[in-house]
PDB file of C-alpha atoms in Angstrom:
ATOM      1  CA  UNK A  34       0.000   0.000   0.000  1.00 66.00           C
ATOM      2  CA  UNK A  35       1.378   3.404  -0.914  1.00 71.00           C
ATOM      3  CA  UNK A  36       0.095   6.706   0.388  1.00 66.00           C
ATOM      4  CA  UNK A  37       1.452   8.937  -2.339  1.00 65.00           C
ATOM      5  CA  UNK A  38       1.552  12.688  -2.762  1.00 64.00           C
ATOM      6  CA  UNK A  39       3.006  14.682  -5.606  1.00 64.00           C
ATOM      7  CA  UNK A  40       6.493  14.046  -6.926  1.00 72.00           C
ATOM      8  CA  UNK A  41       8.045  15.393  -3.699  1.00 86.00           C
ATOM      9  CA  UNK A  42       7.142  12.638  -1.225  1.00 90.00           C
ATOM     10  CA  UNK A  43       6.124   9.015  -0.962  1.00 91.00           C
ATOM     11  CA  UNK A  44       4.866   7.091   2.057  1.00 92.00           C
ATOM     12  CA  UNK A  45       4.859   3.321   1.578  1.00 91.00           C
ATOM     13  CA  UNK A  46       3.644   0.527   3.853  1.00 88.00           C
ATOM     14  CA  UNK A  47       6.311  -1.925   4.969  1.00 89.00           C
ATOM     15  CA  UNK A  48       4.514  -5.069   6.187  1.00 85.00           C
ATOM     16  CA  UNK A  49       7.312  -6.696   8.176  1.00 85.00           C
ATOM     17  CA  UNK A  50       8.255  -5.290  10.556  1.00 86.00           C
ATOM     18  CA  UNK A  51       5.132  -3.162  10.503  1.00 87.00           C
ATOM     19  CA  UNK A  52       5.889   0.371   9.487  1.00 93.00           C
ATOM     20  CA  UNK A  53       6.248   3.029   6.851  1.00 95.00           C
ATOM     21  CA  UNK A  54       9.016   4.086   4.477  1.00 95.00           C
ATOM     22  CA  UNK A  55       8.931   7.847   4.017  1.00 95.00           C
ATOM     23  CA  UNK A  56      10.966   9.414   1.222  1.00 95.00           C
ATOM     24  CA  UNK A  57      11.299  12.862  -0.291  1.00 95.00           C
ATOM     25  CA  UNK A  58      10.059  16.024   1.399  1.00 95.00           C
ATOM     26  CA  UNK A  59       7.295  16.468   3.954  1.00 95.00           C
ATOM     27  CA  UNK A  60       5.985  20.006   4.367  1.00 95.00           C
ATOM     28  CA  UNK A  61       2.784  22.007   4.620  1.00 94.00           C
ATOM     29  CA  UNK A  62       1.644  21.000   1.143  1.00 92.00           C
ATOM     30  CA  UNK A  63       1.689  17.243   1.700  1.00 92.00           C
ATOM     31  CA  UNK A  64       1.819  16.727   5.463  1.00 93.00           C
ATOM     32  CA  UNK A  65      -1.779  15.417   5.414  1.00 92.00           C
ATOM     33  CA  UNK A  66      -0.558  12.273   3.641  1.00 92.00           C
ATOM     34  CA  UNK A  67       1.908  11.556   6.453  1.00 94.00           C
ATOM     35  CA  UNK A  68      -0.828  12.183   9.025  1.00 95.00           C
ATOM     36  CA  UNK A  69      -3.183   9.723   7.311  1.00 92.00           C
ATOM     37  CA  UNK A  70      -0.469   7.077   6.996  1.00 92.00           C
ATOM     38  CA  UNK A  71       0.538   7.430  10.658  1.00 94.00           C
ATOM     39  CA  UNK A  72      -3.086   7.140  11.771  1.00 93.00           C
ATOM     40  CA  UNK A  73      -3.427   3.960   9.733  1.00 90.00           C
ATOM     41  CA  UNK A  74      -0.173   2.476  11.089  1.00 89.00           C
ATOM     42  CA  UNK A  75      -1.123   3.193  14.705  1.00 89.00           C
ATOM     43  CA  UNK A  76      -4.465   1.443  14.321  1.00 88.00           C
ATOM     44  CA  UNK A  77      -2.972  -1.602  12.603  1.00 81.00           C
ATOM     45  CA  UNK A  78      -1.806  -4.355  14.920  1.00 70.00           C
ATOM     46  CA  UNK A  79      -0.534  -4.236  18.455  1.00 82.00           C
ATOM     47  CA  UNK A  80       3.167  -4.149  17.707  1.00 90.00           C
ATOM     48  CA  UNK A  81       5.741  -1.405  17.539  1.00 95.00           C
ATOM     49  CA  UNK A  82       5.665   0.779  14.437  1.00 95.00           C
ATOM     50  CA  UNK A  83       8.890   1.382  12.503  1.00 96.00           C
ATOM     51  CA  UNK A  84       9.485   4.421  10.309  1.00 97.00           C
ATOM     52  CA  UNK A  85      12.261   4.156   7.726  1.00 97.00           C
ATOM     53  CA  UNK A  86      13.312   7.789   7.312  1.00 97.00           C
ATOM     54  CA  UNK A  87      16.576   7.146   5.442  1.00 96.00           C
ATOM     55  CA  UNK A  88      15.153   8.680   2.260  1.00 95.00           C
ATOM     56  CA  UNK A  89      13.552  11.697   3.896  1.00 95.00           C
ATOM     57  CA  UNK A  90      15.437  14.701   2.526  1.00 95.00           C
ATOM     58  CA  UNK A  91      13.328  17.385   4.251  1.00 96.00           C
ATOM     59  CA  UNK A  92      10.700  17.519   6.966  1.00 96.00           C
ATOM     60  CA  UNK A  93       9.318  20.692   8.501  1.00 96.00           C
ATOM     61  CA  UNK A  94       8.781  21.029  12.238  1.00 97.00           C
ATOM     62  CA  UNK A  95       5.036  20.357  11.928  1.00 97.00           C
ATOM     63  CA  UNK A  96       5.744  17.137  10.029  1.00 97.00           C
ATOM     64  CA  UNK A  97       8.172  16.013  12.714  1.00 97.00           C
ATOM     65  CA  UNK A  98       5.599  16.937  15.354  1.00 97.00           C
ATOM     66  CA  UNK A  99       3.147  14.532  13.665  1.00 97.00           C
ATOM     67  CA  UNK A 100       5.594  11.695  14.331  1.00 97.00           C
ATOM     68  CA  UNK A 101       6.198  12.772  17.941  1.00 98.00           C
ATOM     69  CA  UNK A 102       2.456  13.038  18.638  1.00 97.00           C
ATOM     70  CA  UNK A 103       1.886   9.632  17.004  1.00 96.00           C
ATOM     71  CA  UNK A 104       4.496   8.121  19.338  1.00 97.00           C
ATOM     72  CA  UNK A 105       2.749   9.626  22.355  1.00 96.00           C
ATOM     73  CA  UNK A 106      -0.586   8.146  21.202  1.00 94.00           C
ATOM     74  CA  UNK A 107       0.726   4.573  21.319  1.00 92.00           C
ATOM     75  CA  UNK A 108      -0.144   2.376  24.278  1.00 89.00           C
ATOM     76  CA  UNK A 109       2.630   2.109  26.892  1.00 87.00           C
ATOM     77  CA  UNK A 110       3.894  -1.273  25.637  1.00 91.00           C
ATOM     78  CA  UNK A 111       4.421   0.018  22.068  1.00 94.00           C
ATOM     79  CA  UNK A 112       6.951   2.452  20.600  1.00 96.00           C
ATOM     80  CA  UNK A 113       7.425   4.356  17.373  1.00 97.00           C
ATOM     81  CA  UNK A 114      10.861   3.372  16.092  1.00 97.00           C
ATOM     82  CA  UNK A 115      12.725   5.740  13.788  1.00 98.00           C
ATOM     83  CA  UNK A 116      15.247   3.506  12.029  1.00 96.00           C
ATOM     84  CA  UNK A 117      17.102   4.300   9.872  1.00 96.00           C
ATOM     85  CA  UNK A 118      17.118   8.075  10.278  1.00 96.00           C
ATOM     86  CA  UNK A 119      18.372  10.574   7.711  1.00 94.00           C
ATOM     87  CA  UNK A 120      20.807  13.297   8.834  1.00 93.00           C
ATOM     88  CA  UNK A 121      18.080  15.918   8.248  1.00 92.00           C
ATOM     89  CA  UNK A 122      15.710  14.173  10.664  1.00 94.00           C
ATOM     90  CA  UNK A 123      18.429  13.545  13.241  1.00 94.00           C
ATOM     91  CA  UNK A 124      19.368  17.247  13.228  1.00 95.00           C
ATOM     92  CA  UNK A 125      15.740  18.362  13.628  1.00 95.00           C
ATOM     93  CA  UNK A 126      15.211  15.919  16.507  1.00 96.00           C
ATOM     94  CA  UNK A 127      18.293  17.266  18.279  1.00 95.00           C
ATOM     95  CA  UNK A 128      17.329  20.908  17.683  1.00 95.00           C
ATOM     96  CA  UNK A 129      13.823  20.392  19.099  1.00 96.00           C
ATOM     97  CA  UNK A 130      14.773  18.007  21.893  1.00 96.00           C
ATOM     98  CA  UNK A 131      12.291  15.457  20.592  1.00 96.00           C
ATOM     99  CA  UNK A 132      14.824  12.604  20.378  1.00 94.00           C
ATOM    100  CA  UNK A 133      13.707  11.674  23.918  1.00 93.00           C
ATOM    101  CA  UNK A 134       9.970  12.153  23.397  1.00 96.00           C
ATOM    102  CA  UNK A 135       7.680   9.616  25.114  1.00 95.00           C
ATOM    103  CA  UNK A 136       6.974   6.559  23.001  1.00 96.00           C
ATOM    104  CA  UNK A 137       9.719   7.416  20.499  1.00 97.00           C
ATOM    105  CA  UNK A 138      12.853   5.345  19.963  1.00 97.00           C
ATOM    106  CA  UNK A 139      15.514   6.784  17.656  1.00 96.00           C
ATOM    107  CA  UNK A 140      18.222   4.513  16.245  1.00 93.00           C
ATOM    108  CA  UNK A 141      21.760   5.749  16.747  1.00 84.00           C
TER     109      UNK A 141
END
């Protein structure tokens, strides 16, 4: 299943381990696609959710906030795993302090 926007971003379901591969750029114009995909992933199954962000070349603060809020929405025995993480995402997480957000696990 692919949640696709314009030519700037693609969000694709990864069935095992359950998660999403997010590539391209996430910003105000296509953030709704990420929101819809995260909602779907959180409702599917009772396992952790993995986001492959290795191909994410840009994400605005509101897009990153969507991921942080999604992590906080998970039940206590589940986490949102960011692995692998692009340098752009890692820098934004460090700048905002969100690398230690509840329910979020960031690969190092």
